[in-house]
CSV table of C-alpha atoms in Angstrom, one decimal:
chain,number,residue,atom,x,y,z
A,133,UNK,CA,19.0,-20.7,-16.4
A,134,UNK,CA,16.2,-22.9,-16.2
A,135,UNK,CA,14.9,-24.8,-13.7
A,136,UNK,CA,16.3,-28.0,-14.5
A,137,UNK,CA,19.9,-26.6,-14.2
A,138,UNK,CA,19.4,-24.8,-11.3
A,139,UNK,CA,18.2,-28.0,-9.8
A,140,UNK,CA,21.3,-29.6,-10.8
A,141,UNK,CA,23.2,-26.7,-9.5
A,142,UNK,CA,21.4,-27.6,-6.3
A,143,UNK,CA,22.5,-31.1,-6.4
A,144,UNK,CA,26.3,-30.6,-7.0
A,145,UNK,CA,26.2,-28.4,-3.9
A,146,UNK,CA,24.5,-31.1,-1.8
A,147,UNK,CA,26.8,-33.5,-3.1
A,148,UNK,CA,29.7,-31.4,-1.8
A,149,UNK,CA,28.2,-31.0,1.6
A,150,UNK,CA,27.9,-34.9,1.8
A,151,UNK,CA,31.4,-35.2,1.0
A,152,UNK,CA,32.2,-32.9,3.6
A,153,UNK,CA,30.1,-34.5,6.0
A,154,UNK,CA,31.9,-37.9,5.1
A,155,UNK,CA,35.2,-36.5,5.9
A,156,UNK,CA,33.6,-35.8,9.4
A,157,UNK,CA,36.3,-32.9,10.1
A,158,UNK,CA,35.3,-29.5,11.5
A,159,UNK,CA,33.8,-26.8,9.6
A,160,UNK,CA,35.2,-24.3,11.6
A,161,UNK,CA,37.4,-22.0,10.3
A,162,UNK,CA,41.2,-22.9,11.5
A,163,UNK,CA,42.9,-20.4,14.2
A,164,UNK,CA,45.7,-18.0,13.4
A,165,UNK,CA,44.4,-17.6,9.5
A,166,UNK,CA,45.6,-13.8,9.8
A,167,UNK,CA,48.3,-12.1,12.0
A,168,UNK,CA,45.9,-10.9,14.8
A,169,UNK,CA,47.1,-8.5,17.5
A,170,UNK,CA,47.7,-11.6,19.9
A,171,UNK,CA,49.9,-13.3,17.5
A,172,UNK,CA,51.6,-10.0,16.6
A,173,UNK,CA,52.5,-9.6,20.3
A,174,UNK,CA,53.6,-13.0,20.9
A,175,UNK,CA,55.9,-12.5,18.1
A,176,UNK,CA,57.2,-9.4,19.2
A,177,UNK,CA,57.4,-10.5,22.8
A,178,UNK,CA,58.8,-14.0,22.5
A,179,UNK,CA,59.8,-14.5,19.3
A,180,UNK,CA,61.4,-11.6,17.3
A,181,UNK,CA,65.0,-9.6,17.9
A,182,UNK,CA,65.1,-5.8,19.0
A,183,UNK,CA,64.1,-4.0,15.7
A,184,UNK,CA,62.6,-7.0,13.9
A,185,UNK,CA,59.1,-6.5,12.3
A,186,UNK,CA,56.8,-8.6,10.7
A,187,UNK,CA,56.4,-8.6,6.9
A,188,UNK,CA,54.1,-11.4,6.3
A,189,UNK,CA,52.1,-13.9,8.0
A,190,UNK,CA,49.9,-16.5,5.8
A,191,UNK,CA,48.8,-20.5,6.9
A,192,UNK,CA,50.6,-23.2,4.5
A,193,UNK,CA,51.2,-27.0,4.9
A,194,UNK,CA,54.5,-27.8,6.2
A,195,UNK,CA,56.7,-31.1,4.3
A,196,UNK,CA,60.1,-32.0,5.4
A,197,UNK,CA,62.1,-33.2,2.3
A,198,UNK,CA,63.8,-36.5,2.8
A,199,UNK,CA,67.3,-36.6,2.7
A,200,UNK,CA,69.0,-35.4,-0.6
A,201,UNK,CA,71.3,-38.2,-1.3
A,202,UNK,CA,70.4,-42.2,-1.7
A,203,UNK,CA,67.3,-43.8,-1.5
A,204,UNK,CA,64.0,-41.7,-0.2
A,205,UNK,CA,63.2,-43.6,2.8
A,206,UNK,CA,59.7,-42.9,2.4
A,207,UNK,CA,59.6,-43.8,-1.3
A,208,UNK,CA,59.3,-47.2,-2.8
A,209,UNK,CA,58.3,-46.2,-6.5
A,210,UNK,CA,59.5,-47.5,-9.5
A,211,UNK,CA,62.6,-45.5,-10.8
A,212,UNK,CA,60.4,-44.2,-14.1
A,213,UNK,CA,60.7,-41.0,-15.7
A,214,UNK,CA,57.0,-41.9,-16.8
A,215,UNK,CA,55.1,-43.6,-14.3
A,216,UNK,CA,51.6,-43.1,-14.9
A,217,UNK,CA,50.5,-45.6,-12.3
A,218,UNK,CA,52.7,-45.6,-9.3
A,219,UNK,CA,51.2,-47.8,-6.6
A,220,UNK,CA,52.9,-46.7,-3.5
A,221,UNK,CA,50.5,-45.8,-0.4
A,222,UNK,CA,53.0,-43.4,0.9
A,223,UNK,CA,52.0,-39.8,1.3
A,224,UNK,CA,54.4,-36.9,2.2
A,225,UNK,CA,53.7,-36.1,5.7
A,226,UNK,CA,52.1,-32.7,6.0
A,227,UNK,CA,51.5,-30.3,9.1
A,228,UNK,CA,49.4,-27.9,9.3
A,229,UNK,CA,51.3,-24.8,9.7
A,230,UNK,CA,52.2,-20.8,9.1
A,231,UNK,CA,54.6,-18.9,7.4
A,232,UNK,CA,55.7,-15.4,9.2
A,233,UNK,CA,58.3,-13.5,7.4
A,234,UNK,CA,60.1,-10.6,8.9
A,235,UNK,CA,62.4,-8.3,8.2
A,236,UNK,CA,65.6,-10.6,9.6
A,237,UNK,CA,64.4,-14.5,9.2
A,238,UNK,CA,61.9,-16.7,7.8
A,239,UNK,CA,59.6,-18.6,10.3
A,240,UNK,CA,57.4,-21.4,10.1
A,241,UNK,CA,54.9,-22.3,13.1
A,242,UNK,CA,53.1,-25.6,13.5
A,243,UNK,CA,49.5,-25.9,15.1
A,244,UNK,CA,49.8,-27.4,18.5
A,245,UNK,CA,46.0,-28.2,19.1
A,246,UNK,CA,43.1,-25.7,18.7
A,247,UNK,CA,39.7,-25.2,19.9
A,248,UNK,CA,37.4,-22.5,21.3
A,249,UNK,CA,39.6,-19.5,22.1
A,250,UNK,CA,43.2,-20.7,20.7
A,251,UNK,CA,43.5,-17.4,18.9
A,252,UNK,CA,43.4,-15.8,22.4
A,253,UNK,CA,46.6,-17.9,23.5
A,254,UNK,CA,49.1,-18.3,20.3
A,255,UNK,CA,52.0,-18.9,23.1
A,256,UNK,CA,50.3,-22.3,23.9
A,257,UNK,CA,49.3,-23.5,20.4
A,258,UNK,CA,52.1,-22.1,17.9
A,259,UNK,CA,55.2,-24.6,17.8
A,260,UNK,CA,58.3,-23.2,16.4
A,261,UNK,CA,59.4,-25.6,13.5
A,262,UNK,CA,62.0,-23.5,11.7
A,263,UNK,CA,63.6,-20.3,12.7
A,264,UNK,CA,66.2,-19.5,9.5
A,265,UNK,CA,67.7,-16.1,9.5
A,266,UNK,CA,67.5,-14.7,5.5
A,267,UNK,CA,71.5,-14.6,5.5
A,268,UNK,CA,71.5,-18.4,6.1
A,269,UNK,CA,69.1,-19.0,2.9
A,270,UNK,CA,70.8,-21.5,0.8
A,271,UNK,CA,68.0,-21.0,-1.9
A,272,UNK,CA,64.5,-20.6,-1.9
A,273,UNK,CA,62.4,-22.0,-4.9
A,274,UNK,CA,59.4,-20.9,-6.0
A,275,UNK,CA,56.8,-23.7,-6.9
A,276,UNK,CA,54.7,-23.3,-10.4
A,277,UNK,CA,52.1,-21.1,-10.4
A,278,UNK,CA,53.5,-19.8,-7.2
A,279,UNK,CA,51.8,-22.5,-5.4
A,280,UNK,CA,54.5,-23.4,-2.6
A,281,UNK,CA,58.3,-22.4,-1.7
A,282,UNK,CA,60.9,-25.1,-1.4
A,283,UNK,CA,63.1,-23.8,1.5
A,284,UNK,CA,66.8,-24.9,1.7
A,285,UNK,CA,68.5,-23.9,4.2
A,286,UNK,CA,72.0,-25.4,2.6
A,287,UNK,CA,72.9,-26.8,-0.8
A,288,UNK,CA,75.2,-29.9,-1.8
A,289,UNK,CA,78.2,-29.1,-2.8
A,290,UNK,CA,80.8,-31.3,-5.3
A,291,UNK,CA,83.7,-32.8,-3.8
A,292,UNK,CA,86.1,-34.9,-6.4
A,293,UNK,CA,83.0,-36.4,-8.1
A,294,UNK,CA,80.6,-36.9,-5.8
A,295,UNK,CA,78.1,-34.8,-3.6
A,296,UNK,CA,79.2,-33.4,-0.2
A,297,UNK,CA,76.0,-33.1,2.2
A,298,UNK,CA,78.4,-32.4,5.2
A,299,UNK,CA,77.1,-29.0,5.3
A,300,UNK,CA,73.3,-29.9,5.5
A,301,UNK,CA,71.9,-30.3,8.7
A,302,UNK,CA,69.0,-32.7,9.4
A,303,UNK,CA,65.8,-31.2,8.1
A,304,UNK,CA,67.8,-28.7,6.2
A,305,UNK,CA,65.1,-28.2,3.4
A,306,UNK,CA,61.1,-28.0,3.6
A,307,UNK,CA,58.5,-27.3,1.2
A,308,UNK,CA,55.6,-24.6,2.1
A,309,UNK,CA,52.5,-25.4,0.5
A,310,UNK,CA,50.8,-21.7,0.4
A,311,UNK,CA,48.2,-23.1,-2.2
A,312,UNK,CA,47.5,-19.8,-3.2
A,313,UNK,CA,48.9,-17.7,-5.9
A,314,UNK,CA,48.4,-14.3,-4.8
A,315,UNK,CA,49.3,-15.2,-0.8
A,316,UNK,CA,52.3,-16.9,-2.0
A,317,UNK,CA,53.2,-14.1,-4.5
A,318,UNK,CA,52.8,-11.8,-1.4
A,319,UNK,CA,55.3,-13.4,0.3
A,320,UNK,CA,58.0,-13.8,-2.7
A,321,UNK,CA,57.6,-10.2,-3.1
A,322,UNK,CA,58.4,-9.3,0.6
A,323,UNK,CA,61.5,-11.2,0.5
A,324,UNK,CA,62.5,-9.6,-2.8
A,325,UNK,CA,62.0,-6.4,-1.5
A,326,UNK,CA,63.6,-6.8,1.9
A,327,UNK,CA,66.5,-9.0,0.0
A,328,UNK,CA,67.2,-5.9,-2.2
A,329,UNK,CA,67.1,-3.6,0.8
A,330,UNK,CA,69.7,-5.7,3.0
A,331,UNK,CA,71.4,-8.0,0.4
A,332,UNK,CA,70.8,-10.7,2.2
A,333,UNK,CA,69.6,-13.0,-0.5
A,334,UNK,CA,72.8,-12.1,-2.4
A,335,UNK,CA,74.7,-14.8,-4.5
A,336,UNK,CA,78.4,-14.7,-3.5
A,337,UNK,CA,77.7,-12.9,-0.5
A,338,UNK,CA,76.2,-9.4,0.6
A,339,UNK,CA,76.6,-6.5,-2.1
A,340,UNK,CA,76.9,-9.0,-5.1
A,341,UNK,CA,73.7,-7.7,-6.3
A,342,UNK,CA,72.2,-10.6,-7.7
A,343,UNK,CA,69.6,-12.7,-5.8
A,344,UNK,CA,70.2,-16.0,-6.9
A,345,UNK,CA,69.1,-17.4,-3.5
A,346,UNK,CA,65.5,-16.4,-5.0
A,347,UNK,CA,65.0,-18.9,-7.6
A,348,UNK,CA,61.8,-18.3,-10.1
A,349,UNK,CA,62.7,-20.8,-12.7
A,350,UNK,CA,60.4,-23.8,-13.1
A,351,UNK,CA,61.7,-25.3,-15.9
A,352,UNK,CA,62.5,-28.7,-14.0
A,353,UNK,CA,58.9,-28.7,-13.3
A,354,UNK,CA,57.8,-28.5,-17.1
A,355,UNK,CA,59.9,-30.7,-18.1
A,356,UNK,CA,58.4,-33.5,-15.6
A,357,UNK,CA,55.0,-32.7,-16.7
A,358,UNK,CA,55.8,-33.1,-20.4
A,359,UNK,CA,57.4,-36.8,-19.5
A,360,UNK,CA,55.6,-37.9,-16.6
A,361,UNK,CA,51.7,-36.8,-16.7
A,362,UNK,CA,50.7,-35.6,-20.0
A,363,UNK,CA,49.2,-38.5,-22.1
A,364,UNK,CA,51.3,-40.3,-24.6
A,365,UNK,CA,50.8,-42.8,-27.6
A,366,UNK,CA,52.7,-45.5,-25.4
A,367,UNK,CA,51.2,-44.4,-22.3
A,368,UNK,CA,48.8,-47.7,-21.9
A,369,UNK,CA,51.0,-49.9,-24.2
A,370,UNK,CA,51.7,-52.1,-21.3
A,371,UNK,CA,47.8,-53.0,-21.1
A,372,UNK,CA,47.9,-54.3,-24.9
A,373,UNK,CA,47.4,-57.8,-23.8
A,374,UNK,CA,45.1,-59.8,-21.9
A,375,UNK,CA,47.3,-60.4,-18.8
A,376,UNK,CA,49.4,-58.4,-17.3
A,377,UNK,CA,52.9,-59.4,-18.1
A,378,UNK,CA,55.8,-57.1,-17.6
A,379,UNK,CA,56.6,-54.8,-21.0
A,380,UNK,CA,59.1,-52.1,-21.4
A,381,UNK,CA,57.7,-48.8,-22.3
A,382,UNK,CA,60.5,-47.7,-24.7
A,383,UNK,CA,60.0,-43.9,-25.6
A,384,UNK,CA,61.8,-41.1,-27.2
A,385,UNK,CA,62.6,-39.2,-24.3
A,386,UNK,CA,62.5,-41.4,-21.2
A,387,UNK,CA,64.2,-44.5,-19.8
A,388,UNK,CA,62.7,-47.7,-20.9
A,389,UNK,CA,60.9,-49.6,-18.0
A,390,UNK,CA,58.5,-52.7,-17.2
A,391,UNK,CA,55.6,-52.3,-15.5
A,392,UNK,CA,55.2,-54.9,-12.8
A,393,UNK,CA,51.8,-56.6,-11.7
A,394,UNK,CA,51.2,-53.8,-9.0
A,395,UNK,CA,51.4,-51.0,-11.2
A,396,UNK,CA,48.9,-52.4,-13.9
A,397,UNK,CA,45.7,-51.8,-11.6
A,398,UNK,CA,46.2,-48.3,-11.4
A,399,UNK,CA,46.9,-48.2,-14.7
A,400,UNK,CA,44.0,-50.0,-16.1
A,401,UNK,CA,41.7,-47.4,-13.8
A,402,UNK,CA,43.1,-44.6,-15.5
A,403,UNK,CA,42.5,-46.0,-18.6
A,404,UNK,CA,39.1,-47.3,-18.2
A,405,UNK,CA,38.2,-43.5,-16.8
A,406,UNK,CA,39.1,-42.1,-19.9
A,407,UNK,CA,37.6,-44.7,-22.2
A,408,UNK,CA,34.4,-44.1,-20.0
A,409,UNK,CA,34.3,-40.4,-21.0
A,410,UNK,CA,32.1,-39.1,-23.6
A,411,UNK,CA,35.5,-38.1,-25.7
A,412,UNK,CA,38.1,-41.0,-25.1
A,413,UNK,CA,37.4,-43.1,-27.7
A,414,UNK,CA,38.5,-43.2,-31.1
A,415,UNK,CA,42.3,-42.8,-32.7
A,416,UNK,CA,44.2,-40.4,-30.9
A,417,UNK,CA,41.7,-40.1,-28.0
A,418,UNK,CA,43.8,-40.6,-25.5
A,419,UNK,CA,47.1,-38.8,-26.6
A,420,UNK,CA,47.7,-35.3,-25.3
A,421,UNK,CA,49.4,-32.9,-27.6
A,422,UNK,CA,51.3,-31.3,-25.1
A,423,UNK,CA,53.2,-34.6,-24.6
A,424,UNK,CA,54.7,-33.9,-28.6
A,425,UNK,CA,58.0,-33.5,-29.3
A,426,UNK,CA,56.7,-30.1,-31.0
A,427,UNK,CA,56.3,-28.9,-27.5
A,428,UNK,CA,59.2,-26.4,-26.7
A,429,UNK,CA,60.0,-26.2,-22.6
A,430,UNK,CA,62.3,-23.1,-21.7
A,431,UNK,CA,62.2,-20.6,-19.0
A,432,UNK,CA,59.6,-18.2,-21.0
A,433,UNK,CA,57.6,-20.7,-23.1
A,434,UNK,CA,55.1,-22.6,-21.2
A,435,UNK,CA,52.0,-22.1,-23.5
A,436,UNK,CA,51.0,-25.7,-23.2
A,437,UNK,CA,50.3,-25.2,-19.5
A,438,UNK,CA,46.6,-23.7,-18.9
A,439,UNK,CA,46.2,-24.7,-15.0
A,440,UNK,CA,48.3,-25.5,-12.1
A,441,UNK,CA,46.9,-25.7,-9.1
A,442,UNK,CA,47.8,-27.5,-5.9
A,443,UNK,CA,44.6,-28.6,-3.9
A,444,UNK,CA,43.3,-32.1,-2.2
A,445,UNK,CA,40.9,-35.0,-3.1
A,446,UNK,CA,39.3,-37.4,-0.7
A,447,UNK,CA,40.4,-40.6,0.0
A,448,UNK,CA,40.7,-43.0,2.9
A,449,UNK,CA,38.6,-40.9,5.2
A,450,UNK,CA,40.9,-37.4,4.6
A,451,UNK,CA,42.2,-34.9,2.0
A,452,UNK,CA,45.1,-35.9,0.2
A,453,UNK,CA,47.1,-33.4,-1.3
A,454,UNK,CA,47.0,-33.1,-5.0
A,455,UNK,CA,48.2,-31.1,-7.7
A,456,UNK,CA,45.8,-30.1,-10.8
A,457,UNK,CA,47.2,-29.5,-13.8
A,458,UNK,CA,45.8,-28.7,-17.4
A,459,UNK,CA,46.2,-28.4,-21.0
A,460,UNK,CA,44.3,-27.1,-24.1
A,461,UNK,CA,42.8,-31.0,-24.1
A,462,UNK,CA,43.3,-32.8,-21.0
A,463,UNK,CA,43.1,-31.7,-17.1
A,464,UNK,CA,44.9,-34.3,-14.4
A,465,UNK,CA,44.9,-35.1,-11.0
A,466,UNK,CA,48.3,-36.2,-9.8
A,467,UNK,CA,50.4,-36.6,-6.7
A,468,UNK,CA,53.5,-34.2,-6.6
A,469,UNK,CA,56.3,-35.4,-4.4
A,470,UNK,CA,57.1,-32.3,-2.8
A,471,UNK,CA,59.3,-34.1,-0.3
A,472,UNK,CA,61.7,-34.9,-3.1
A,473,UNK,CA,61.4,-32.2,-5.4
A,474,UNK,CA,62.9,-29.9,-6.1
A,475,UNK,CA,66.3,-31.0,-4.5
A,476,UNK,CA,69.2,-28.6,-3.0
A,477,UNK,CA,71.4,-29.3,-5.9
A,478,UNK,CA,73.5,-25.6,-6.4
A,479,UNK,CA,72.0,-25.1,-10.1
A,480,UNK,CA,68.5,-26.7,-10.8
A,481,UNK,CA,69.4,-25.9,-14.6
A,482,UNK,CA,71.9,-28.7,-14.7
A,483,UNK,CA,69.1,-31.1,-13.9
A,484,UNK,CA,67.4,-29.9,-17.1
A,485,UNK,CA,70.0,-28.9,-19.4
A,486,UNK,CA,70.0,-32.7,-20.7
A,487,UNK,CA,66.2,-32.3,-21.8
A,488,UNK,CA,66.6,-29.2,-23.4
A,489,UNK,CA,66.1,-29.4,-26.8
A,490,UNK,CA,66.2,-25.7,-28.2
A,491,UNK,CA,68.1,-22.6,-27.3
A,492,UNK,CA,66.7,-20.0,-24.7
A,493,UNK,CA,65.0,-17.2,-26.6
A,494,UNK,CA,66.7,-14.4,-27.5
A,495,UNK,CA,65.5,-11.3,-25.7
A,496,UNK,CA,65.7,-8.2,-27.6
A,497,UNK,CA,67.3,-5.1,-26.4
A,498,UNK,CA,67.0,-1.6,-27.1
A,499,UNK,CA,70.4,-0.9,-26.3
A,500,UNK,CA,72.4,-0.3,-29.9
A,501,UNK,CA,75.6,-1.3,-28.6
A,502,UNK,CA,74.5,-4.7,-27.7
A,503,UNK,CA,71.4,-5.2,-30.2
A,504,UNK,CA,72.4,-7.0,-33.5
A,505,UNK,CA,69.6,-7.9,-35.6
A,506,UNK,CA,71.4,-10.5,-37.4
A,507,UNK,CA,72.5,-12.3,-34.5
A,508,UNK,CA,68.5,-12.3,-33.4
A,509,UNK,CA,67.5,-13.6,-36.6
A,510,UNK,CA,70.5,-16.3,-36.3
A,511,UNK,CA,69.0,-17.3,-32.9
A,512,UNK,CA,65.6,-17.7,-34.2
A,513,UNK,CA,66.4,-19.5,-36.9
A,514,UNK,CA,69.0,-22.0,-34.6
A,515,UNK,CA,65.9,-22.2,-32.1
A,516,UNK,CA,63.4,-23.4,-35.0
A,517,UNK,CA,65.7,-25.7,-36.5
A,518,UNK,CA,64.7,-28.8,-34.4
A,519,UNK,CA,60.9,-28.7,-35.5
A,520,UNK,CA,61.1,-27.6,-39.4
A,521,UNK,CA,60.2,-31.5,-40.2
A,522,UNK,CA,63.2,-33.2,-38.3
A,523,UNK,CA,62.7,-36.7,-36.6
A,524,UNK,CA,62.0,-36.5,-32.6
A,525,UNK,CA,65.6,-36.7,-31.2
A,526,UNK,CA,66.0,-39.9,-29.2
A,527,UNK,CA,68.7,-38.4,-26.9
A,528,UNK,CA,69.2,-34.6,-27.7
A,529,UNK,CA,72.3,-33.2,-27.0
A,530,UNK,CA,72.3,-30.2,-24.2
A,531,UNK,CA,72.0,-26.9,-25.2
A,532,UNK,CA,74.6,-24.6,-23.5
A,533,UNK,CA,72.9,-22.0,-21.1
A,534,UNK,CA,74.4,-18.5,-21.5
A,535,UNK,CA,73.7,-17.8,-18.0
A,536,UNK,CA,75.6,-20.7,-16.4
A,537,UNK,CA,79.8,-20.1,-16.4
A,538,UNK,CA,81.1,-21.4,-19.9
A,539,UNK,CA,83.3,-23.9,-17.7
A,540,UNK,CA,80.8,-25.1,-15.7
A,541,UNK,CA,81.2,-28.8,-15.5
A,542,UNK,CA,78.2,-30.8,-16.6
A,543,UNK,CA,76.1,-32.8,-14.3
A,544,UNK,CA,77.3,-36.4,-15.1
A,545,UNK,CA,75.3,-39.4,-14.5
A,546,UNK,CA,77.3,-40.6,-11.3
A,547,UNK,CA,76.7,-37.6,-9.7
A,548,UNK,CA,72.6,-37.8,-10.8
A,549,UNK,CA,72.1,-41.4,-9.5
A,550,UNK,CA,73.2,-40.1,-6.2
A,551,UNK,CA,70.3,-38.0,-6.0
A,552,UNK,CA,67.1,-39.3,-4.5
A,553,UNK,CA,65.4,-37.3,-6.7
A,554,UNK,CA,66.5,-39.2,-9.6
A,555,UNK,CA,65.0,-42.7,-8.1
A,556,UNK,CA,61.5,-40.5,-7.5
A,557,UNK,CA,59.5,-39.1,-9.9
A,558,UNK,CA,58.0,-35.3,-9.3
A,559,UNK,CA,55.0,-36.6,-10.4
A,560,UNK,CA,54.7,-40.3,-9.3
A,561,UNK,CA,51.1,-41.2,-10.1
A,562,UNK,CA,48.1,-39.7,-12.2
A,563,UNK,CA,45.1,-40.4,-10.6
A,564,UNK,CA,42.5,-39.0,-12.7
A,565,UNK,CA,42.5,-37.7,-16.2
A,566,UNK,CA,39.6,-36.4,-18.4
A,567,UNK,CA,39.1,-34.5,-21.5
A,568,UNK,CA,38.7,-30.8,-21.5
A,569,UNK,CA,35.6,-30.9,-23.7
A,570,UNK,CA,33.7,-33.5,-21.3
A,571,UNK,CA,33.7,-30.9,-18.8
A,572,UNK,CA,29.7,-30.0,-18.4
A,573,UNK,CA,29.2,-27.8,-15.0
A,574,UNK,CA,31.5,-26.3,-12.6
A,575,UNK,CA,30.3,-25.8,-9.3
A,576,UNK,CA,32.0,-23.6,-6.4
A,577,UNK,CA,31.2,-23.9,-2.8
A,578,UNK,CA,32.6,-22.1,0.0
A,579,UNK,CA,33.3,-23.5,3.2
A,580,UNK,CA,35.3,-26.8,3.7
A,581,UNK,CA,36.6,-29.1,6.3
A,582,UNK,CA,39.7,-28.7,8.5
A,583,UNK,CA,42.1,-26.4,6.6
A,584,UNK,CA,40.3,-26.7,3.1
A,585,UNK,CA,38.3,-23.4,2.8
A,586,UNK,CA,36.4,-24.1,-0.4
A,587,UNK,CA,35.5,-27.0,-2.7
A,588,UNK,CA,35.2,-27.3,-6.6
A,589,UNK,CA,33.0,-30.2,-7.8
A,590,UNK,CA,33.5,-30.6,-11.6
A,591,UNK,CA,31.1,-32.9,-13.5
A,592,UNK,CA,31.9,-34.6,-16.8
A,593,UNK,CA,30.2,-36.0,-19.4
A,594,UNK,CA,29.8,-39.9,-19.5
A,595,UNK,CA,30.0,-42.0,-22.9
A,596,UNK,CA,26.9,-44.0,-21.9
A,597,UNK,CA,25.0,-40.6,-20.9
A,598,UNK,CA,24.9,-38.9,-17.5
A,599,UNK,CA,27.6,-37.5,-15.5
A,600,UNK,CA,30.6,-38.5,-13.3
A,601,UNK,CA,32.1,-35.9,-10.8
A,602,UNK,CA,35.1,-34.9,-9.2
A,603,UNK,CA,35.0,-33.1,-5.8
A,604,UNK,CA,38.6,-30.7,-5.4
A,605,UNK,CA,39.3,-29.0,-2.1
A,606,UNK,CA,41.1,-26.0,-2.0
A,607,UNK,CA,43.2,-23.8,0.7
A,608,UNK,CA,41.3,-20.8,-0.1
A,609,UNK,CA,38.1,-19.8,-1.8
A,610,UNK,CA,40.5,-17.5,-4.3
A,611,UNK,CA,42.5,-20.6,-5.5
A,612,UNK,CA,39.3,-22.4,-6.0
A,613,UNK,CA,37.6,-19.7,-8.1
A,614,UNK,CA,41.1,-19.5,-10.3
A,615,UNK,CA,40.5,-23.3,-10.9
A,616,UNK,CA,37.3,-22.8,-11.8
A,617,UNK,CA,37.3,-19.9,-14.3
A,618,UNK,CA,40.3,-22.0,-16.0
A,619,UNK,CA,38.4,-25.0,-16.3
A,620,UNK,CA,35.4,-22.8,-17.9
A,621,UNK,CA,37.1,-21.1,-20.5
A,622,UNK,CA,39.3,-24.5,-21.5
A,623,UNK,CA,36.1,-26.2,-21.6
A,624,UNK,CA,34.1,-23.5,-23.9
A,625,UNK,CA,37.4,-22.8,-26.0
A,626,UNK,CA,37.1,-26.8,-26.9
A,627,UNK,CA,33.3,-26.2,-27.7
A,628,UNK,CA,32.0,-27.8,-24.7
A,629,UNK,CA,28.7,-26.3,-23.4
A,630,UNK,CA,29.6,-26.0,-19.9
A,631,UNK,CA,27.6,-24.3,-17.0
A,632,UNK,CA,29.2,-22.2,-14.8
A,633,UNK,CA,27.4,-22.4,-11.6
A,634,UNK,CA,28.6,-19.5,-9.8
A,635,UNK,CA,27.4,-17.4,-12.7
A,636,UNK,CA,23.6,-18.2,-12.9
């Protein structure tokens, strides 16, 4: 690398240092990042039962979910299924916490105070927020790219055409924002291992042999990304006029809605940011191909999603939790409402069956008694049928799910309307978006502020020359590295001359 590039990288790192100083938080490492001997002794003497042992310990952010029925008290968002411009200032309340998985239960401890010597006195600085025996777990939903875990102590039940929440206590659901794929995988793998050993997570009681309480299916989130985040031809249609009159955005796969005045300013900022980018002008420049009707979403095929990392951005003197999402064309920074999604419904597949446009892929088996090549060919033909030049479906018919019981009652609109999740989009605000091909430099800086342990500065090319930067904060250096590697690879695949500062 030449001297000019080295100087630019140095300036980028200085910019991250200035952003860290502006936040004003402590740069010291958070206590209890690992299960020290003091932590283990405290758990063994004061928390665990006889014979109980610690399997996993990891820092996380704790977000309690709102009541699953009715409108969320913390949500004043529009009931849009494609809300690019939510003006709500509400942020899901998050506590710095630690997840402890034992052979018997799942524990969550909040950090109560800190300071020098805190790690030597865990009894004074760790406050128990949750102690859930594994036998009482309703379901644990694993988030996309294993960035978080949604823990439901109970699930809603159906009773005479309505939801019954009588069995759900206050604070029955929470989300543990681990924000590190490998750390979250360790917890999930340990859960699966102890579940198989004890049958504590079996559906239908111990001995059923199916760990339906541990849900790896993220199709609900994939549908929401396609519908709520990715740029569409009609994304900025409401700003076509000189003023900001409410206009309906009618799209093939989302409900029409009218933009109020409060929605227009954030939408304008997003449009101006995109048009100010080097590749943000010209016909079709602000349309993401991943939002098209040719994209198939199922439990196997997520090829359109290239990056999904829970991170943070600075705002209002603090780091606010955000999710970084990327396709082959665009990278987005969005707000994810983990205080509402995923909801504690008995089966999340019921929520997205109405969006499904193609049957699930046929998995070929070598068992000669079950393998029928003609049946496989017919299934593939049916799967490809809707994409062979057919017109987009305005309201596609749900496709039968082979894993659901044949007599499973569909989730009718009346039941759906009772859910708070029906009124709050999972991704309720797209704060930033940029074409991937405009990435020019990615700089990873170790060390952070508060519970954020690394930062990533991403510089994008501007239409008028020069660069404009995003500064993203990450819970672990490994998560920052994952995001950095993905952005560099995507930018190079798009033909951009990108500099990976850590490769210099």
